[in-house]
Short mmCIF file of C-alpha atoms and ligand atoms in Angstrom, two decimals:
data_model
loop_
_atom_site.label_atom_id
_atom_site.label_comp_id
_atom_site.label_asym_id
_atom_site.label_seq_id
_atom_site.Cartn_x
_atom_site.Cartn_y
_atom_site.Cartn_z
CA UNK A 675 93.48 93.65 -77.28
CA UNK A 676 91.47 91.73 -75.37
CA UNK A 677 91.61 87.61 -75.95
CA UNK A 678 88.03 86.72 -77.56
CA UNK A 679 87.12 82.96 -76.46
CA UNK A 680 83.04 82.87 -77.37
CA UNK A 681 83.09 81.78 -80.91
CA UNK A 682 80.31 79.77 -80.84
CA UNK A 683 77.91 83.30 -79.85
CA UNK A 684 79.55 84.88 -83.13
CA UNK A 685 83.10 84.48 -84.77
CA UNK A 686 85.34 87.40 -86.48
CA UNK A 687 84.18 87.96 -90.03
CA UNK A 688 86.77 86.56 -92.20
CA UNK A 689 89.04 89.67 -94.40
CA UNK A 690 87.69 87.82 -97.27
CA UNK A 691 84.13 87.67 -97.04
CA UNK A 692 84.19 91.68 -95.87
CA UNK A 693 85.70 92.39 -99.06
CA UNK A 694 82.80 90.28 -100.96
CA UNK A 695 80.52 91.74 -99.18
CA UNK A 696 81.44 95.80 -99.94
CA UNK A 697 82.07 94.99 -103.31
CA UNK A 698 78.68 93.22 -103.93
CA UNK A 699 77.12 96.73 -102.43
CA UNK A 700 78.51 98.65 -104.42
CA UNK A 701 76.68 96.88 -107.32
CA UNK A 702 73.22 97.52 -108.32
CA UNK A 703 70.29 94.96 -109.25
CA UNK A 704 67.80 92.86 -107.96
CA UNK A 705 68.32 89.45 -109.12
CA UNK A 706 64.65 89.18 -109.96
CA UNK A 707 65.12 91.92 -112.85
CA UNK A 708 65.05 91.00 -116.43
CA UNK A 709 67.96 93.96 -117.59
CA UNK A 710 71.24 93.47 -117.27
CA UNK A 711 71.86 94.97 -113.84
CA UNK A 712 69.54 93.06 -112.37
CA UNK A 713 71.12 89.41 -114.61
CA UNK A 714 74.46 90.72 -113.57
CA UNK A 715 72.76 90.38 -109.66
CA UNK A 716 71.29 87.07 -110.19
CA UNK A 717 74.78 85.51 -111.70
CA UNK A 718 76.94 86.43 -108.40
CA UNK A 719 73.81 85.38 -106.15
CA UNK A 720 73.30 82.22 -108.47
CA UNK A 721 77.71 81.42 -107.88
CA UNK A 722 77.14 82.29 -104.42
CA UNK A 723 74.31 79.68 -103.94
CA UNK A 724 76.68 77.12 -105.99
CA UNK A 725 79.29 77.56 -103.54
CA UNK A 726 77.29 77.21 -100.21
CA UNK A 727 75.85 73.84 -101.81
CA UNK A 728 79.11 72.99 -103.02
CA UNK A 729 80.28 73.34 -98.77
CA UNK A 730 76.84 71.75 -98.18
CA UNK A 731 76.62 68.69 -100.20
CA UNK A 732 73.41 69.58 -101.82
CA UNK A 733 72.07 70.99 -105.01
CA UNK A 734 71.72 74.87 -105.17
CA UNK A 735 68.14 74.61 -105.75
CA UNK A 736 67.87 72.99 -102.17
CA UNK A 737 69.73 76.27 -100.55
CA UNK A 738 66.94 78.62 -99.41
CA UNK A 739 68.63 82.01 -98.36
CA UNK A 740 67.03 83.28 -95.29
CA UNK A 741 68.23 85.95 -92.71
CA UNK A 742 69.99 83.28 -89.96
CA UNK A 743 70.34 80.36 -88.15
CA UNK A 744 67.18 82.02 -86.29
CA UNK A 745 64.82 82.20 -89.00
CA UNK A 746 66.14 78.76 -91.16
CA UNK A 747 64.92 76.76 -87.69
CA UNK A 748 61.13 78.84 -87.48
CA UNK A 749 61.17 78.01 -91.42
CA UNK A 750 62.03 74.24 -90.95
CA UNK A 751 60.25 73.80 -88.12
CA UNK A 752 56.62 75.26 -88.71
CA UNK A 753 57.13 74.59 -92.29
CA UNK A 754 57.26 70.99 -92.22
CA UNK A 755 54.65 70.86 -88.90
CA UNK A 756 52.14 72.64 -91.14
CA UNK A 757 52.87 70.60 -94.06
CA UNK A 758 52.14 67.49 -91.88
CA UNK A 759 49.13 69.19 -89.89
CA UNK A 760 47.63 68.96 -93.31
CA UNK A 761 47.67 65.37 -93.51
CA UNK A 762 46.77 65.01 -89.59
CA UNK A 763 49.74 64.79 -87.85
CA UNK A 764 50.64 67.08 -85.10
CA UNK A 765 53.53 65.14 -83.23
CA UNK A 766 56.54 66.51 -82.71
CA UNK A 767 59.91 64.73 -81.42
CA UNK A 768 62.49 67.26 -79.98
CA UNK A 769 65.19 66.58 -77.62
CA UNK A 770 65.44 68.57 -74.33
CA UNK A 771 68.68 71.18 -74.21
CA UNK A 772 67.86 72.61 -77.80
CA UNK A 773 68.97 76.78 -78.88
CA UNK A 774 66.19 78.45 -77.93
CA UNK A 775 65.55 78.90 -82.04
CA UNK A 776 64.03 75.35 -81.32
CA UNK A 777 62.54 75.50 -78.09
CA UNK A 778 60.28 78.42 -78.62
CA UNK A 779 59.34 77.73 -82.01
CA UNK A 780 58.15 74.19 -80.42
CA UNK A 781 56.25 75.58 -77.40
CA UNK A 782 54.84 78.31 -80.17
CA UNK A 783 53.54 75.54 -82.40
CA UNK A 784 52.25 73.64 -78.94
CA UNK A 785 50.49 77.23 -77.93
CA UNK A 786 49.20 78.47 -81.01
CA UNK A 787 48.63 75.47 -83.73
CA UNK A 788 48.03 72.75 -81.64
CA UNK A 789 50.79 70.80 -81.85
CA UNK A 790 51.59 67.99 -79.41
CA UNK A 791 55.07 68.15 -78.23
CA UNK A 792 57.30 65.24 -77.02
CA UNK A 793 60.64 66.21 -75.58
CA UNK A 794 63.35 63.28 -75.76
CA UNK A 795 65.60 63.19 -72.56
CA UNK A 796 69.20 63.80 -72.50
CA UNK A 797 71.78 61.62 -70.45
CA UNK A 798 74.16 63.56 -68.24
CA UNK A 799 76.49 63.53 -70.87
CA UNK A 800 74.10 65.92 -73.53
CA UNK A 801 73.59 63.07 -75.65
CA UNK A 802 69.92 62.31 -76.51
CA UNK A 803 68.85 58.42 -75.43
CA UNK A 804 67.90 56.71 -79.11
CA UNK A 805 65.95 54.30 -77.61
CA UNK A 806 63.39 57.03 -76.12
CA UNK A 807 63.09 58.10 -79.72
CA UNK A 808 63.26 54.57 -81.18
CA UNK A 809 59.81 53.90 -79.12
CA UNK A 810 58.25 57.78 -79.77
CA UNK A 811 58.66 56.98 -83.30
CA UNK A 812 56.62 53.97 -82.87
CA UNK A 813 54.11 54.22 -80.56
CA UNK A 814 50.45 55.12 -81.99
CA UNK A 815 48.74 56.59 -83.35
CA UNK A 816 51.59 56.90 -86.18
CA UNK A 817 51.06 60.98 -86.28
CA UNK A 818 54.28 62.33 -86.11
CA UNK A 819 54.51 65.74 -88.05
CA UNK A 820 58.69 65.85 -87.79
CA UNK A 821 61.46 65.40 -85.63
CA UNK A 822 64.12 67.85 -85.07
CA UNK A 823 67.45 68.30 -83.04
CA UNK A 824 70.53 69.93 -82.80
CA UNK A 825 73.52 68.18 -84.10
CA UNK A 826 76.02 69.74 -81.30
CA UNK A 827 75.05 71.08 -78.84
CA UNK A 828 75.78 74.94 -78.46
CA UNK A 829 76.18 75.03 -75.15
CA UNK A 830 78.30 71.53 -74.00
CA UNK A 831 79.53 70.40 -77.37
CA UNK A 832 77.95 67.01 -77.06
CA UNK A 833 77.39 65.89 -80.84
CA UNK A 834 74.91 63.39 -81.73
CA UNK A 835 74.52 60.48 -83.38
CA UNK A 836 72.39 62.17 -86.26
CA UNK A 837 72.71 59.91 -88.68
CA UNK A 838 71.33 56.88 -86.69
CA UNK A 839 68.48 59.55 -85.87
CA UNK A 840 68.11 60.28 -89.05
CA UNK A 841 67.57 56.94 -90.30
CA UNK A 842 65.27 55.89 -87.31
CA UNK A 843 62.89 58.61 -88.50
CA UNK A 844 63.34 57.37 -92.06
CA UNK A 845 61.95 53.83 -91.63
CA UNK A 846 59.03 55.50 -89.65
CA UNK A 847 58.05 57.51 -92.73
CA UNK A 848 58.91 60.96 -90.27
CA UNK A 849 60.63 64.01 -92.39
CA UNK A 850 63.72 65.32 -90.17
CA UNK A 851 64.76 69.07 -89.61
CA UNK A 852 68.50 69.19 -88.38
CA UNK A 853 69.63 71.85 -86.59
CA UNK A 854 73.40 72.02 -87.84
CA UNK A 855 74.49 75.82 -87.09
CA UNK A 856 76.88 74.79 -83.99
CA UNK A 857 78.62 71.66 -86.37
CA UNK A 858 78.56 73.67 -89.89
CA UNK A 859 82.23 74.68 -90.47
CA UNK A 860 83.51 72.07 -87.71
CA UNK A 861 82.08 69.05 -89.00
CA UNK A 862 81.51 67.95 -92.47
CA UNK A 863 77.76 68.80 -93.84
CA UNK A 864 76.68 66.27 -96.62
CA UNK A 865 73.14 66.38 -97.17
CA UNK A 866 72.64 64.28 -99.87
CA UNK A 867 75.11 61.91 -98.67
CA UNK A 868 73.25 61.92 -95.52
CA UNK A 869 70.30 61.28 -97.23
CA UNK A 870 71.72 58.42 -98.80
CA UNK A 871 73.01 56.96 -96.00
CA UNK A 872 69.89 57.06 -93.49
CA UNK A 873 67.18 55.90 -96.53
CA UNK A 874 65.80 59.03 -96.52
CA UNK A 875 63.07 59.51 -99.03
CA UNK A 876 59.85 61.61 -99.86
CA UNK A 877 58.45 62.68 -96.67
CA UNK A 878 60.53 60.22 -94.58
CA UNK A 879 64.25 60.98 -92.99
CA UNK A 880 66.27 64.63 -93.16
CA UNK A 881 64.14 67.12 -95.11
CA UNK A 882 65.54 70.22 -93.88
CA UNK A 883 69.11 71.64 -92.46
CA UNK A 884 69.51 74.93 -90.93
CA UNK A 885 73.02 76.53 -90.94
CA UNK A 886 74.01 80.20 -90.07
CA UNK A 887 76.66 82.51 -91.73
CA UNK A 888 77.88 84.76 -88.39
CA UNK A 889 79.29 81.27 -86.94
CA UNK A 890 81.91 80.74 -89.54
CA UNK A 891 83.28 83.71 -90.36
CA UNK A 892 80.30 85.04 -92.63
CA UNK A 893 78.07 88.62 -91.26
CA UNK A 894 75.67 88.13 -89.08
CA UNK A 895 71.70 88.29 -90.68
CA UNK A 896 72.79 85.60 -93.08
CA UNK A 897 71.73 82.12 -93.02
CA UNK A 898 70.27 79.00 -95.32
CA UNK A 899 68.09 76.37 -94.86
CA UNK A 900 69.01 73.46 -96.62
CA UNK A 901 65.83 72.31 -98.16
CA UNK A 902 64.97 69.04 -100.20
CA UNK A 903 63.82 69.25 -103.61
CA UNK A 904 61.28 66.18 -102.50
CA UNK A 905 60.10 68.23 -99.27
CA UNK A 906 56.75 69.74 -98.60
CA UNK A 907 57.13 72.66 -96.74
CA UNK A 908 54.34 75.68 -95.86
CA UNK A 909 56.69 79.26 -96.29
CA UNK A 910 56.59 81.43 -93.57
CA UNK A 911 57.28 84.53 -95.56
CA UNK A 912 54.98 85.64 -98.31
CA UNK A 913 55.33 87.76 -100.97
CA UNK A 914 57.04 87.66 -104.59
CA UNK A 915 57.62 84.15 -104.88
CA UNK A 916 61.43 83.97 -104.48
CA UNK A 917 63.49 80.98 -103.74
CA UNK A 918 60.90 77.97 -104.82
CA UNK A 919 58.03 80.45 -103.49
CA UNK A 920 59.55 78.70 -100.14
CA UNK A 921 60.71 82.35 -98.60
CA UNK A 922 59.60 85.59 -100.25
CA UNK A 923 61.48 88.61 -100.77
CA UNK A 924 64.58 90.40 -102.84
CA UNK A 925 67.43 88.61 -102.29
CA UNK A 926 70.56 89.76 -100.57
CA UNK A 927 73.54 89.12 -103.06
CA UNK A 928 75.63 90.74 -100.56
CA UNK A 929 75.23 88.28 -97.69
CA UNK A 930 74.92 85.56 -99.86
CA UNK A 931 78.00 86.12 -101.56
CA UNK A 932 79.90 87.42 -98.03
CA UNK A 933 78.68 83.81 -96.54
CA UNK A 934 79.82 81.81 -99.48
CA UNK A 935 83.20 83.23 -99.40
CA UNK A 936 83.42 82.52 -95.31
CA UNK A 937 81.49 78.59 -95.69
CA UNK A 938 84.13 78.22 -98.58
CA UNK A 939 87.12 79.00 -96.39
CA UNK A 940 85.70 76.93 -93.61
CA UNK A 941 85.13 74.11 -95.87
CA UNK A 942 88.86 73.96 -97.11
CA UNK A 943 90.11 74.39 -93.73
CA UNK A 944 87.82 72.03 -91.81
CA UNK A 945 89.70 69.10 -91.43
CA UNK A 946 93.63 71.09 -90.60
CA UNK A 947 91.64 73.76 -88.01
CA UNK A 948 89.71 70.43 -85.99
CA UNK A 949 92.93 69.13 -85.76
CA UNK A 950 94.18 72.08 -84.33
CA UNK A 951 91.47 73.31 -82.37
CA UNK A 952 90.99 70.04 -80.47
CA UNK A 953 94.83 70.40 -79.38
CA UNK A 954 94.16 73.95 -78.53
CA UNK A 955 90.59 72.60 -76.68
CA UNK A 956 92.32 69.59 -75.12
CA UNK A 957 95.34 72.02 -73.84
CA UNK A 958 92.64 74.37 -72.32
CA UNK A 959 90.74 71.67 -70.25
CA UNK A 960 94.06 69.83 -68.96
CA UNK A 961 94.76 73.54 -67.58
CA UNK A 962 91.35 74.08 -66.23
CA UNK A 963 91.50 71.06 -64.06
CA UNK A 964 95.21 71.47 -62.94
CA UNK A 965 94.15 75.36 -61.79
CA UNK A 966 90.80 74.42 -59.89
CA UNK A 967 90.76 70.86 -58.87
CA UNK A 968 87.11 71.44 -58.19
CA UNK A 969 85.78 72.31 -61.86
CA UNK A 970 83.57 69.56 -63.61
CA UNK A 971 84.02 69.24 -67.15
CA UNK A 972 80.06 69.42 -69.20
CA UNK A 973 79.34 67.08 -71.80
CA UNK A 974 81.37 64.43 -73.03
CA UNK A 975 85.19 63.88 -72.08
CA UNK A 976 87.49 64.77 -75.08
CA UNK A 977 88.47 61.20 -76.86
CA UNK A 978 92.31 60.43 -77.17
CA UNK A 979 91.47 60.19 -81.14
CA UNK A 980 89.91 63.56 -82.94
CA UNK A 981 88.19 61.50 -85.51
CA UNK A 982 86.37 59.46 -82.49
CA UNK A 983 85.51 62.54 -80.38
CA UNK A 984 82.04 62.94 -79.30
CA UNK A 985 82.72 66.43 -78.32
CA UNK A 986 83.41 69.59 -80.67
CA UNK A 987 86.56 70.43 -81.16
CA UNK A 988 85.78 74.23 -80.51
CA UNK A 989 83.87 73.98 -77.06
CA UNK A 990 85.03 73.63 -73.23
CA UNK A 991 82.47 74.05 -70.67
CA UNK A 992 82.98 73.70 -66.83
CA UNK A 993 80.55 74.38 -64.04
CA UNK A 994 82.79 76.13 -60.88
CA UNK A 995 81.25 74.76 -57.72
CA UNK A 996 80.63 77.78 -54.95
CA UNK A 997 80.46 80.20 -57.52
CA UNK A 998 77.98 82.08 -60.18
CA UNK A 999 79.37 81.74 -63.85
CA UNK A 1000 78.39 85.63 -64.43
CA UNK A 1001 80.42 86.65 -62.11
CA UNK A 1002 82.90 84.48 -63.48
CA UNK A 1003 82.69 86.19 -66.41
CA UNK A 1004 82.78 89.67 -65.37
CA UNK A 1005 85.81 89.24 -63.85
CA UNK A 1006 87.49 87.48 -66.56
CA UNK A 1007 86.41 90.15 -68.53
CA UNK A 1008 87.82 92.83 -66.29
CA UNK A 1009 91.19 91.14 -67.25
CA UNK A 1010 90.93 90.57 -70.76
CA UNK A 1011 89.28 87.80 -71.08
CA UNK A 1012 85.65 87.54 -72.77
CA UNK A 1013 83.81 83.94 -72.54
CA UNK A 1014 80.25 83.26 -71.76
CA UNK A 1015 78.46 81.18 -69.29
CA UNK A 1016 76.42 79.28 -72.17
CA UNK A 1017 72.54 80.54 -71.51
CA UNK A 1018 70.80 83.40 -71.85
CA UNK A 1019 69.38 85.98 -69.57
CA UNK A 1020 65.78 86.47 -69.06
CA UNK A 1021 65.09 90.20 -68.58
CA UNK A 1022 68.76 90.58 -67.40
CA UNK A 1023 68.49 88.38 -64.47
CA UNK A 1024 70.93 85.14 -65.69
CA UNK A 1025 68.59 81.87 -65.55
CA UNK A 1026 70.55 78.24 -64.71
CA UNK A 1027 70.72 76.64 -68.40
CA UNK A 1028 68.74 74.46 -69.35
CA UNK A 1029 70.57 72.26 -70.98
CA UNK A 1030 72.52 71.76 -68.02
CA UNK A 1031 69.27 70.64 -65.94
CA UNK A 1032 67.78 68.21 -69.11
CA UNK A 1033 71.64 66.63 -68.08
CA UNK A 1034 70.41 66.28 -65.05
CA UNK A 1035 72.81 69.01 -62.78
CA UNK A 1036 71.19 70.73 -59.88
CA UNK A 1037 69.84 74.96 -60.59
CA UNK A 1038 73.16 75.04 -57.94
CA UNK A 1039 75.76 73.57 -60.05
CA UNK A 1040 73.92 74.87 -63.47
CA UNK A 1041 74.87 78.67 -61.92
CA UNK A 1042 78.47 77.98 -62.02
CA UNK A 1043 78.81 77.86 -65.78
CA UNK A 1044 81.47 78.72 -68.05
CA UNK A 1045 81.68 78.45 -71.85
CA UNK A 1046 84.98 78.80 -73.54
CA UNK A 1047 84.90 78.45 -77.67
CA UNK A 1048 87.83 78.73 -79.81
CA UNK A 1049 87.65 79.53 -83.39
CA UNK A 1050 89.76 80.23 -86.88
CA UNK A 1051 91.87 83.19 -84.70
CA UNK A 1052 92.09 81.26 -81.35
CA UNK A 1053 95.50 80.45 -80.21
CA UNK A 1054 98.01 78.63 -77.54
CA UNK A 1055 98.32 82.67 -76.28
CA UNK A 1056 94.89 82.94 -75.90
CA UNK A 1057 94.36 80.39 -74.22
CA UNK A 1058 97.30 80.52 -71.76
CA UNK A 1059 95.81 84.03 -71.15
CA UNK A 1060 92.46 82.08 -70.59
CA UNK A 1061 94.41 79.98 -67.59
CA UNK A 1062 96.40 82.80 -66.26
CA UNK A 1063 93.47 84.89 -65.33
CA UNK A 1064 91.43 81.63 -63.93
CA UNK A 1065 92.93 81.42 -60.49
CA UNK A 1066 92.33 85.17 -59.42
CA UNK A 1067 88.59 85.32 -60.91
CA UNK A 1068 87.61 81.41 -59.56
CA UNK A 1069 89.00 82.90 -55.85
CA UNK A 1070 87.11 86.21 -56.25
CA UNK A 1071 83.76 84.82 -57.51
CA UNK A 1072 83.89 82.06 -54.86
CA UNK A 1073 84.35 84.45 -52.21
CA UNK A 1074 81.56 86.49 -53.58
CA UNK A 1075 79.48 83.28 -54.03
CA UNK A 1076 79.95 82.58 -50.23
CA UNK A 1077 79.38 86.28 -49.23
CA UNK A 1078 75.93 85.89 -50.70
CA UNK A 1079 75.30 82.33 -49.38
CA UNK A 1080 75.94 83.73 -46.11
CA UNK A 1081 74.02 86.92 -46.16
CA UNK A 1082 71.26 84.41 -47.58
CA UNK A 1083 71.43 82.54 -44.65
CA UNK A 1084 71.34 85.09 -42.27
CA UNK A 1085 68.19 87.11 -43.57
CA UNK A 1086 66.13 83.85 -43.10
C1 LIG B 1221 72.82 75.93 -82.27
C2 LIG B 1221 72.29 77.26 -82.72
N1 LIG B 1221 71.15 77.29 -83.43
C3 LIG B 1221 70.65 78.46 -83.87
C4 LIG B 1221 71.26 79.67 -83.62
C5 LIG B 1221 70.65 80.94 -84.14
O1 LIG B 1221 71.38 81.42 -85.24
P1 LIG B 1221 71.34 82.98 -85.63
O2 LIG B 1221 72.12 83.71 -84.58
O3 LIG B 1221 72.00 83.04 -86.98
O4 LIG B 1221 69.92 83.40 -85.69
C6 LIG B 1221 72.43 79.67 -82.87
C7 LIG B 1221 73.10 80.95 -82.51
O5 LIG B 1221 73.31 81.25 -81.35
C8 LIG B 1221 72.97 78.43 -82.41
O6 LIG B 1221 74.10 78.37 -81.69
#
């Protein structure tokens, strides 16, 4: 079997939430029906939504069921920038180094709806600076639509200060969408409490909260956005008035009851698996550095106290100087070993992340990337399996990085 160290691009689906899942298919009913097939639907997808608020500190009401992580960010996003277009603002405030969920819904809005797009810098550490945002959220004219960011980021593990965020946009009367798919099942999620905490009111502070079912042990093409019973949002999706008339369309008892079983699970083992994945994380970047000196740990350095750590417990992430991270990869693959260098690939060819250039490391160093995640099945095997098959694929991909530096040089 090979050892599977990429949980944050998808985790096992938990035995449990399988099981929900088949059983709810085997049922029929649409939950919009008046008969009893169709009640019978709309009770398991009504406990289902209880649950994922219950996980979420929110009511029920505010848990919009929507496809994925994917489709809960276009929904937050354009939702509340329409919603504010209407009352002339166009602004928006997004950190640099955001899932591409963000980033092209941003640019989209900036292309197609003429939105005016502010990107907040990130210090070399993935964190964003507040006081760039402190002064966007006060500089005129006062036309901010919404700000939005990504709790942790997915690629470095560099978790932000959202609540001071939060409650920054608050006292500037600016409604908040918070990306929370990479923290949901790590970190606690307490919306209300959230609110509570930053001011957050009407129109001003977190509106909106995306989270994703496929990251916790849930099946992939499941998601919610969390959605404030004060918010004013424009749907994306039209059609039968489902869900608040906020998103349209028959609802899937299946996932929803599949992803309340996994966010459940998560929920009651948050605080015992953090503990233990930040040993098991902690353990794997000790190794890294004792194997290859050279390595340069991404985001922030793991704190000697869990409950202090800026960094998620689940995520390593080195950049291997001399070296390309895919090849990296392909050879730790070709022993076993599946990780991921962080970014994606444009048309195949791998582009240097771009979260590692908003921290401010050269297209060179950005190519040597390496993401390791743990998750609920990780373990000390794994990732001494991880560390044995380091040296061998670090010495083979540099050779192969200087190969091609050379040839490089000499066709010039
Ligand atoms: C931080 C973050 N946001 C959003 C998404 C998109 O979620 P989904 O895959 O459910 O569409 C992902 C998944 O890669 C993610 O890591």
């Amino acid at each position: 079997m090979p050892v599977y160290l990429d949980h944050a691009a998808t985790t096992p689906v938990l035995p449990e939430a399988i099981e929900a899942y088949t059983r709810a298919l085997t049922e029929v009913g649409n939950p919009s029906s008046i008969h009893s097939a169709g009640q019978f639907a709309k009770r398991a997808l009504e406990d289902a939504r209880e649950q994922l608020a219950g996980t979420l500190g929110c009511q029920g009401i505010e848990v919009v069921l929507v496809s994925g992580g994917t489709e809960a960010i276009n929904l937050g996003i354009k939702g509340l920038y329409w919603a504010g277009a209407r009352r002339g603002a166009n602004r928006i405030l997004v950190p640099e180094g955001e899932h591409h969920a963000t980033l092209d819904t941003v640019e989209w809005l900036q292309s197609y709806e003429g939105a005016q797009v502010e990107w907040l810098p990130l210090d070399e550490q993935g964190f964003v600076r507040v006081g760039v945002l402190e002064r966007a959220l006060s500089r005129e004219p006062h036309t901010v639509a919404l700000l939005t960011f990504l709790w942790a980021n997915n690629e470095v593990g560099s978790i932000q200060p959202a609540e001071r965020m939060i409650a920054l946009a608050a006292a500037a009367g600016v409604p908040v969408h918070v990306d929370a798919v990479s923290v949901f099942g790590h970190l606690q999620v307490d919306f209300t409490g959230m609110r509570r905490r930053t001011g957050s009111k009407a129109g001003a502070g977190l509106a909106a909260l995306s989270v994703s079912a496929h990251k916790i042990g849930g099946p992939v093409g499941a998601g919610a956005l969390v959605l404030s019973r004060d918010a004013t949002i424009v749907p994306l999706i039209h059609g039968g008035g489902q869900q608040r008339q906020v998103r349209s369309g028959t609802q899937d008892v299946a996932a929803a009851s599949a992803f309340a079983v996994a966010a459940v699970s998560a929920d009651r083992d948050r605080v015992v698996e953090a503990e233990r994945l930040t040993a098991l994380r902690d353990r794997l970047i000790d190794g890294v550095r004792r194997a290859v000196p050279q390595a340069v740990l991404s985001g922030p350095e793991p704190g000697s106290d869990g409950s202090a750590d800026a960094r998620l417990a689940s995520n390593a992430h080195f950049t291997f100087p001399g070296c390309e991270g895919d090849s990296l990869l392909f050879l730790l693959d070709a022993a076993g070993v599946e990780v991921s260098t962080g970014s994606a690939c444009q048309a195949g060819i791998p582009e240097p992340s771009h979260v590692l250039r908003a921290m401010g490391r050269t297209e060179d160093e950005a190519r040597g990337a390496l993401r390791i995640t743990l998750g609920r099945t990780s373990t000390e095997a794994d990732v001494d399996a991880f560390l044995a098959a380091l040296p061998a694929a670090y010495a083979q991909a540099s050779r192969a990085g200087l190969a091609a530096r050379e040839s490089a040089l000499g066709a010039r």
